[in-house]
Amino acid sequence: MSIALITLGGTIAMGGVDRGRTGVVTRLTGVDLTAAVPGLAELGVPVDVRDVQAVPSANLTGRQMLDVVDEASRAVAEGANGVVVTQGTDTLEESAFLADLVWPHAAPLVFTGAMRNPTLAGPDGPANLLAALRVAAAPDARDLGVLVAVNDEVHAARWLRKTHSTSTATFASPNAGPLGQVIEGEVRVLTRPSRHAPLPPVDADRLDAARVALYVVTLDDDGLLLGGLADTHQGLVVAGFGVGHVPSALAPVLGELAGRIPVVLTSRSGAGSVLRNTYGAVGSETDLQRRGLLNGGLLDPYKARVLLRLLLAGGADSTELTAALARHG
Ligand code: ASP
């Protein structure tokens, strides 16, 4: 049995300060990270370290995440029972979801990170890394797609949200709860959602070229920013109020855009679904759907954007987009 560890940087690895500057920067390699984990030896599983990036997670890209999935697939082909990815927490809900959409293996691919850097009292990185390695090695974690192990909880990437800017309990799955927990070192999977078939392999150049904007609707919104968007972008995700509503003045603007590019309706609320057939006012969900917007269901705006980019990169037509949104939303 062996586990591959792919490192991408982030707070978990930010153990250094550049001369003449303030603030921590990424310094720690995968070997440093594993050396800082008490109890790792008792796990009895060799860890094969692959340092791939050393960046704040704000700098990660879709292309790099496809590369990570390829690297993880190679590790599995070479015999790894599971793969752990360490990265910054800021974009983890997007990167782990992207990986989940294309990960084809039964072997667990487990993301983790940290909120307290290694120079602080009580850094959470070592505990999170140990939990992630345990999950990656657990037979029960197979066939669950991409997982996130943090704070002794196991989350499905498809439901994960970063909910707090500093708390070590930042990660949650508001719509579904965690899939499991790590208790006294034992991985307890409490619920097993059925897995979606992976999307077909995505070409990185086409993903780069798939520009999808995210527009958050606000009180008194005049929609000025949306002008000309269809000339520069191939898709748009709208984070509407509540169950998927926008000011009435915005409805024709969005309808016109939906005539030119796919526009997906989501909620800016942080949890819950957009509705399909409850409200009837101009700017409500029924009105926007009539104008051609696609219903994002339970997908939060960030995940809807990740999914739409991958689908557009794969050349999906409008029927395929609607079907994929129904499946994942
Ligand atoms: N800004 C950091 C990052 O995402 C935060 C973290 O790692 O928690 O890289």
Tab-separated table of C-alpha atoms and ligand atoms in Angstrom:
chain	number	residue	atom	x	y	z
A	1	MET	CA	0.000	0.000	0.000
A	2	SER	CA	1.228	3.539	-0.779
A	3	ILE	CA	-0.232	7.029	-0.989
A	4	ALA	CA	0.888	9.766	-3.363
A	5	LEU	CA	1.092	13.309	-1.984
A	6	ILE	CA	0.837	16.180	-4.455
A	7	THR	CA	1.684	19.601	-3.014
A	8	LEU	CA	0.522	22.893	-4.502
A	9	GLY	CA	1.452	25.428	-1.782
A	10	GLY	CA	-1.051	27.412	0.298
A	11	THR	CA	-1.064	28.304	3.997
A	12	ILE	CA	-0.330	24.700	4.981
A	13	ALA	CA	3.135	25.163	3.442
A	14	MET	CA	3.693	28.840	4.279
A	15	GLY	CA	6.502	28.487	6.791
A	16	GLY	CA	8.846	31.203	5.566
A	17	VAL	CA	9.189	34.981	5.436
A	18	ASP	CA	11.037	36.692	2.592
A	19	ARG	CA	13.903	38.952	3.651
A	20	GLY	CA	12.844	42.593	4.043
A	21	ARG	CA	9.149	41.754	3.722
A	22	THR	CA	6.319	40.914	6.094
A	23	GLY	CA	3.929	37.983	5.792
A	24	VAL	CA	4.467	34.278	5.303
A	25	VAL	CA	5.221	32.685	1.939
A	26	THR	CA	5.295	29.098	0.734
A	27	ARG	CA	8.496	27.360	1.757
A	28	LEU	CA	7.641	23.860	2.873
A	29	THR	CA	7.928	20.912	0.535
A	30	GLY	CA	5.961	17.705	0.797
A	31	VAL	CA	8.828	16.122	2.734
A	32	ASP	CA	8.734	19.011	5.242
A	33	LEU	CA	4.967	18.680	5.529
A	34	THR	CA	5.065	14.967	6.242
A	35	ALA	CA	7.995	15.387	8.687
A	36	ALA	CA	5.775	17.730	10.743
A	37	VAL	CA	3.020	15.138	11.188
A	38	PRO	CA	3.165	13.305	14.522
A	39	GLY	CA	1.884	9.752	14.212
A	40	LEU	CA	2.512	9.388	10.507
A	41	ALA	CA	4.950	6.528	10.995
A	42	GLU	CA	2.253	4.545	12.835
A	43	LEU	CA	0.074	4.764	9.759
A	44	GLY	CA	2.604	2.417	8.169
A	45	VAL	CA	1.942	3.671	4.658
A	46	PRO	CA	4.769	4.967	2.461
A	47	VAL	CA	4.062	8.459	1.121
A	48	ASP	CA	5.320	9.221	-2.370
A	49	VAL	CA	5.800	13.020	-2.493
A	50	ARG	CA	5.286	15.001	-5.712
A	51	ASP	CA	5.897	18.754	-5.244
A	52	VAL	CA	4.072	20.305	-8.189
A	53	GLN	CA	3.413	23.969	-7.310
A	54	ALA	CA	4.296	26.320	-4.454
A	55	VAL	CA	1.743	29.112	-4.787
A	56	PRO	CA	-1.091	30.783	-2.914
A	57	SER	CA	-4.192	29.071	-4.192
A	58	ALA	CA	-5.425	32.319	-5.763
A	59	ASN	CA	-2.817	31.613	-8.465
A	60	LEU	CA	-4.027	28.130	-9.392
A	61	THR	CA	-5.721	27.661	-12.760
A	62	GLY	CA	-8.103	25.193	-14.342
A	63	ARG	CA	-5.278	23.975	-16.571
A	64	GLN	CA	-3.081	23.275	-13.536
A	65	MET	CA	-5.901	21.335	-11.903
A	66	LEU	CA	-6.237	19.168	-15.014
A	67	ASP	CA	-2.477	18.549	-14.724
A	68	VAL	CA	-2.937	17.585	-11.069
A	69	VAL	CA	-5.635	15.100	-12.047
A	70	ASP	CA	-3.254	13.644	-14.659
A	71	GLU	CA	-0.454	13.408	-12.090
A	72	ALA	CA	-2.814	11.741	-9.604
A	73	SER	CA	-3.994	9.317	-12.303
A	74	ARG	CA	-0.360	8.428	-13.051
A	75	ALA	CA	0.200	7.764	-9.347
A	76	VAL	CA	-2.807	5.423	-9.280
A	77	ALA	CA	-1.592	3.674	-12.452
A	78	GLU	CA	1.776	3.194	-10.749
A	79	GLY	CA	0.076	1.489	-7.796
A	80	ALA	CA	-0.923	4.218	-5.319
A	81	ASN	CA	-4.023	3.264	-3.322
A	82	GLY	CA	-5.024	6.885	-2.958
A	83	VAL	CA	-3.779	10.411	-3.574
A	84	VAL	CA	-3.671	13.473	-1.308
A	85	VAL	CA	-3.450	17.026	-2.662
A	86	THR	CA	-2.422	19.910	-0.379
A	87	GLN	CA	-3.295	23.424	-1.480
A	88	GLY	CA	-4.500	26.783	-0.209
A	89	THR	CA	-8.002	26.804	1.131
A	90	ASP	CA	-9.184	29.903	-0.742
A	91	THR	CA	-9.958	28.166	-4.025
A	92	LEU	CA	-10.167	24.596	-2.749
A	93	GLU	CA	-13.941	24.353	-3.196
A	94	GLU	CA	-13.497	25.136	-6.904
A	95	SER	CA	-10.356	23.107	-7.614
A	96	ALA	CA	-11.580	20.002	-5.765
A	97	PHE	CA	-14.927	20.219	-7.593
A	98	LEU	CA	-13.164	20.531	-10.949
A	99	ALA	CA	-11.122	17.432	-10.100
A	100	ASP	CA	-14.257	15.600	-8.980
A	101	LEU	CA	-15.973	16.254	-12.298
A	102	VAL	CA	-13.221	14.453	-14.220
A	103	TRP	CA	-11.738	11.964	-11.696
A	104	PRO	CA	-12.430	8.520	-13.173
A	105	HIS	CA	-10.880	6.234	-10.560
A	106	ALA	CA	-12.231	4.319	-7.586
A	107	ALA	CA	-9.128	5.324	-5.612
A	108	PRO	CA	-9.748	8.290	-3.323
A	109	LEU	CA	-8.387	11.682	-4.373
A	110	VAL	CA	-8.371	13.707	-1.153
A	111	PHE	CA	-7.766	17.452	-0.891
A	112	THR	CA	-6.684	19.242	2.259
A	113	GLY	CA	-5.121	22.497	3.442
A	114	ALA	CA	-4.793	24.615	6.563
A	115	MET	CA	-6.111	27.824	8.020
A	116	ARG	CA	-3.254	28.448	10.503
A	117	ASN	CA	0.196	28.575	8.952
A	118	PRO	CA	3.077	26.554	10.450
A	119	THR	CA	4.588	29.594	12.251
A	120	LEU	CA	1.450	30.051	14.409
A	121	ALA	CA	0.475	28.332	17.641
A	122	GLY	CA	-1.686	25.294	16.914
A	123	PRO	CA	-1.304	25.023	13.148
A	124	ASP	CA	-4.008	22.749	11.721
A	125	GLY	CA	-1.946	21.584	8.719
A	126	PRO	CA	-0.344	18.477	10.291
A	127	ALA	CA	-3.676	17.193	11.654
A	128	ASN	CA	-5.440	17.848	8.358
A	129	LEU	CA	-2.663	16.162	6.372
A	130	LEU	CA	-2.731	13.113	8.646
A	131	ALA	CA	-6.525	12.909	8.312
A	132	ALA	CA	-6.283	13.221	4.529
A	133	LEU	CA	-3.656	10.464	4.350
A	134	ARG	CA	-5.840	8.224	6.496
A	135	VAL	CA	-8.812	8.867	4.218
A	136	ALA	CA	-6.721	8.226	1.102
A	137	ALA	CA	-5.661	4.872	2.584
A	138	ALA	CA	-9.153	3.864	3.739
A	139	PRO	CA	-10.915	1.124	1.739
A	140	ASP	CA	-14.247	2.744	2.731
A	141	ALA	CA	-13.272	5.967	0.962
A	142	ARG	CA	-13.069	4.233	-2.415
A	143	ASP	CA	-15.647	5.075	-5.043
A	144	LEU	CA	-16.726	8.304	-3.401
A	145	GLY	CA	-15.104	10.609	-5.961
A	146	VAL	CA	-12.989	13.528	-4.801
A	147	LEU	CA	-13.040	14.106	-1.057
A	148	VAL	CA	-11.879	16.872	1.244
A	149	ALA	CA	-10.485	15.968	4.670
A	150	VAL	CA	-10.315	18.879	7.115
A	151	ASN	CA	-10.939	19.390	10.814
A	152	ASP	CA	-11.423	15.602	11.201
A	153	GLU	CA	-14.360	15.671	8.792
A	154	VAL	CA	-14.674	14.109	5.357
A	155	HIS	CA	-16.593	16.125	2.770
A	156	ALA	CA	-17.621	15.421	-0.806
A	157	ALA	CA	-15.959	17.974	-3.094
A	158	ARG	CA	-19.263	18.454	-4.896
A	159	TRP	CA	-20.939	19.898	-1.804
A	160	LEU	CA	-18.073	21.687	-0.074
A	161	ARG	CA	-18.101	25.394	0.794
A	162	LYS	CA	-15.493	27.613	2.446
A	163	THR	CA	-17.717	29.407	4.948
A	164	HIS	CA	-15.344	31.494	7.091
A	165	SER	CA	-12.238	33.514	6.255
A	166	THR	CA	-10.149	32.459	9.282
A	167	SER	CA	-11.839	29.676	11.276
A	168	THR	CA	-10.267	26.215	11.275
A	169	ALA	CA	-13.864	24.954	10.981
A	170	THR	CA	-14.323	26.906	7.753
A	171	PHE	CA	-15.246	23.966	5.525
A	172	ALA	CA	-18.817	22.744	5.524
A	173	SER	CA	-21.292	21.050	3.227
A	174	PRO	CA	-24.389	23.151	3.997
A	175	ASN	CA	-26.739	21.198	1.748
A	176	ALA	CA	-25.744	17.702	2.782
A	177	GLY	CA	-23.377	17.629	5.757
A	178	PRO	CA	-20.055	15.776	5.852
A	179	LEU	CA	-19.852	12.220	4.478
A	180	GLY	CA	-17.871	11.051	7.441
A	181	GLN	CA	-15.482	11.736	10.254
A	182	VAL	CA	-12.041	10.691	11.402
A	183	ILE	CA	-12.442	9.396	14.942
A	184	GLU	CA	-9.408	8.323	16.975
A	185	GLY	CA	-7.614	7.856	13.691
A	186	GLU	CA	-10.327	5.697	12.177
A	187	VAL	CA	-12.078	6.839	9.010
A	188	ARG	CA	-15.840	6.450	9.509
A	189	VAL	CA	-17.831	6.937	6.306
A	190	LEU	CA	-21.384	7.590	7.459
A	191	THR	CA	-23.113	8.157	4.159
A	192	ARG	CA	-22.302	7.132	0.560
A	193	PRO	CA	-23.838	9.334	-2.138
A	194	SER	CA	-24.085	7.813	-5.593
A	195	ARG	CA	-21.336	8.993	-7.891
A	196	HIS	CA	-21.811	10.799	-11.196
A	197	ALA	CA	-20.009	9.441	-14.255
A	198	PRO	CA	-16.906	11.555	-14.934
A	199	LEU	CA	-17.006	14.081	-17.757
A	200	PRO	CA	-15.013	13.080	-20.829
A	201	PRO	CA	-11.347	14.203	-20.753
A	202	VAL	CA	-11.081	17.981	-21.190
A	203	ASP	CA	-8.537	19.666	-23.456
A	204	ALA	CA	-6.550	22.228	-21.408
A	205	ASP	CA	-6.288	24.733	-24.289
A	206	ARG	CA	-10.040	24.649	-24.756
A	207	LEU	CA	-10.536	25.098	-21.009
A	208	ASP	CA	-8.250	28.152	-21.065
A	209	ALA	CA	-10.297	29.577	-23.904
A	210	ALA	CA	-13.660	28.963	-22.216
A	211	ARG	CA	-14.356	32.305	-20.557
A	212	VAL	CA	-17.252	32.151	-18.121
A	213	ALA	CA	-18.187	35.224	-16.078
A	214	LEU	CA	-19.827	35.227	-12.652
A	215	TYR	CA	-22.208	38.076	-11.923
A	216	VAL	CA	-23.544	38.644	-8.411
A	217	VAL	CA	-26.849	40.516	-8.438
A	218	THR	CA	-27.169	43.302	-5.827
A	219	LEU	CA	-29.814	45.700	-4.512
A	220	ASP	CA	-30.570	48.485	-6.995
A	221	ASP	CA	-28.484	46.704	-9.632
A	222	ASP	CA	-28.412	48.554	-12.961
A	223	GLY	CA	-26.676	45.726	-14.837
A	224	LEU	CA	-24.309	48.143	-16.576
A	225	LEU	CA	-21.404	45.710	-16.200
A	226	LEU	CA	-23.244	43.139	-18.327
A	227	GLY	CA	-23.168	45.233	-21.500
A	228	GLY	CA	-21.035	43.632	-24.208
A	229	LEU	CA	-20.407	40.526	-22.098
A	230	ALA	CA	-21.446	38.122	-24.866
A	231	ASP	CA	-18.680	39.572	-27.080
A	232	THR	CA	-15.967	38.584	-24.611
A	233	HIS	CA	-17.349	35.524	-22.799
A	234	GLN	CA	-18.740	32.151	-23.826
A	235	GLY	CA	-20.935	31.752	-20.763
A	236	LEU	CA	-22.315	33.514	-17.704
A	237	VAL	CA	-23.334	32.390	-14.227
A	238	VAL	CA	-25.759	34.683	-12.422
A	239	ALA	CA	-25.834	34.579	-8.617
A	240	GLY	CA	-29.333	35.875	-8.035
A	241	PHE	CA	-31.196	36.762	-4.880
A	242	GLY	CA	-32.677	33.944	-2.791
A	243	VAL	CA	-34.319	31.310	-4.938
A	244	GLY	CA	-33.017	32.863	-8.167
A	245	HIS	CA	-34.486	36.343	-8.545
A	246	VAL	CA	-33.159	39.577	-10.072
A	247	PRO	CA	-34.526	43.146	-10.319
A	248	SER	CA	-37.148	43.332	-13.077
A	249	ALA	CA	-34.979	45.758	-15.069
A	250	LEU	CA	-32.277	43.092	-15.319
A	251	ALA	CA	-34.574	40.381	-16.675
A	252	PRO	CA	-34.519	41.539	-20.346
A	253	VAL	CA	-30.751	42.161	-20.171
A	254	LEU	CA	-30.182	38.590	-18.984
A	255	GLY	CA	-32.724	37.245	-21.477
A	256	GLU	CA	-30.877	38.928	-24.324
A	257	LEU	CA	-27.577	37.481	-23.121
A	258	ALA	CA	-29.172	34.029	-22.845
A	259	GLY	CA	-30.045	34.297	-26.526
A	260	ARG	CA	-26.341	34.534	-27.334
A	261	ILE	CA	-24.484	32.535	-24.655
A	262	PRO	CA	-25.507	29.994	-21.987
A	263	VAL	CA	-26.577	31.809	-18.811
A	264	VAL	CA	-26.930	29.714	-15.646
A	265	LEU	CA	-29.098	30.888	-12.764
A	266	THR	CA	-27.843	30.198	-9.216
A	267	SER	CA	-28.405	31.660	-5.762
A	268	ARG	CA	-26.073	34.025	-3.927
A	269	SER	CA	-27.510	32.776	-0.585
A	270	GLY	CA	-24.757	30.300	0.298
A	271	ALA	CA	-26.983	27.237	0.600
A	272	GLY	CA	-30.159	25.844	-0.906
A	273	SER	CA	-31.433	25.562	-4.437
A	274	VAL	CA	-32.827	28.015	-6.958
A	275	LEU	CA	-36.480	27.190	-7.574
A	276	ARG	CA	-38.160	26.277	-10.883
A	277	ASN	CA	-41.861	27.035	-10.685
A	278	THR	CA	-42.924	28.958	-7.613
A	279	TYR	CA	-42.733	32.721	-8.343
A	280	GLY	CA	-44.154	34.507	-11.351
A	281	ALA	CA	-43.023	38.169	-11.244
A	282	VAL	CA	-40.747	39.684	-13.877
A	283	GLY	CA	-37.211	38.789	-12.739
A	284	SER	CA	-38.386	35.673	-10.875
A	285	GLU	CA	-37.120	32.167	-11.616
A	286	THR	CA	-40.039	31.262	-13.922
A	287	ASP	CA	-39.613	34.508	-15.862
A	288	LEU	CA	-35.849	34.057	-16.219
A	289	GLN	CA	-36.225	30.431	-17.351
A	290	ARG	CA	-38.807	31.571	-19.933
A	291	ARG	CA	-36.196	34.027	-21.180
A	292	GLY	CA	-33.722	31.171	-21.686
A	293	LEU	CA	-31.686	31.066	-18.484
A	294	LEU	CA	-30.640	27.562	-17.385
A	295	ASN	CA	-31.487	26.416	-13.879
A	296	GLY	CA	-28.394	25.659	-11.737
A	297	GLY	CA	-30.389	23.848	-9.014
A	298	LEU	CA	-28.290	23.254	-5.902
A	299	LEU	CA	-25.024	24.276	-7.556
A	300	ASP	CA	-23.498	27.281	-5.846
A	301	PRO	CA	-22.292	30.032	-8.222
A	302	TYR	CA	-18.619	28.999	-8.070
A	303	LYS	CA	-19.326	25.371	-8.837
A	304	ALA	CA	-21.763	26.279	-11.587
A	305	ARG	CA	-18.984	28.327	-13.178
A	306	VAL	CA	-16.486	25.448	-12.952
A	307	LEU	CA	-18.994	23.028	-14.477
A	308	LEU	CA	-20.034	25.398	-17.262
A	309	ARG	CA	-16.394	26.030	-18.224
A	310	LEU	CA	-15.674	22.309	-18.436
A	311	LEU	CA	-18.826	21.659	-20.446
A	312	LEU	CA	-18.109	24.483	-22.876
A	313	ALA	CA	-14.512	23.287	-23.235
A	314	GLY	CA	-15.938	19.871	-24.097
A	315	GLY	CA	-18.126	21.400	-26.819
A	316	ALA	CA	-21.477	20.670	-25.099
A	317	ASP	CA	-24.564	21.902	-26.946
A	318	SER	CA	-27.558	23.393	-25.160
A	319	THR	CA	-29.295	20.020	-24.666
A	320	GLU	CA	-26.149	18.590	-23.131
A	321	LEU	CA	-25.714	21.676	-20.938
A	322	THR	CA	-29.271	21.357	-19.628
A	323	ALA	CA	-28.841	17.634	-18.976
A	324	ALA	CA	-25.509	18.132	-17.181
A	325	LEU	CA	-26.946	20.920	-15.016
A	326	ALA	CA	-29.915	18.729	-14.107
A	327	ARG	CA	-27.508	15.917	-13.164
A	328	HIS	CA	-25.079	17.998	-11.088
A	329	GLY	CA	-27.503	20.647	-9.778
B	1	ASP	N1	-4.542	32.460	0.978
B	1	ASP	C1	-4.270	31.096	1.286
B	1	ASP	C2	-4.372	30.257	0.013
B	1	ASP	O1	-5.447	29.930	-0.429
B	1	ASP	C3	-5.210	30.622	2.286
B	1	ASP	C4	-5.045	29.206	2.720
B	1	ASP	O2	-4.243	28.448	2.272
B	1	ASP	O3	-5.797	28.851	3.612
B	1	ASP	O4	-3.375	29.915	-0.530
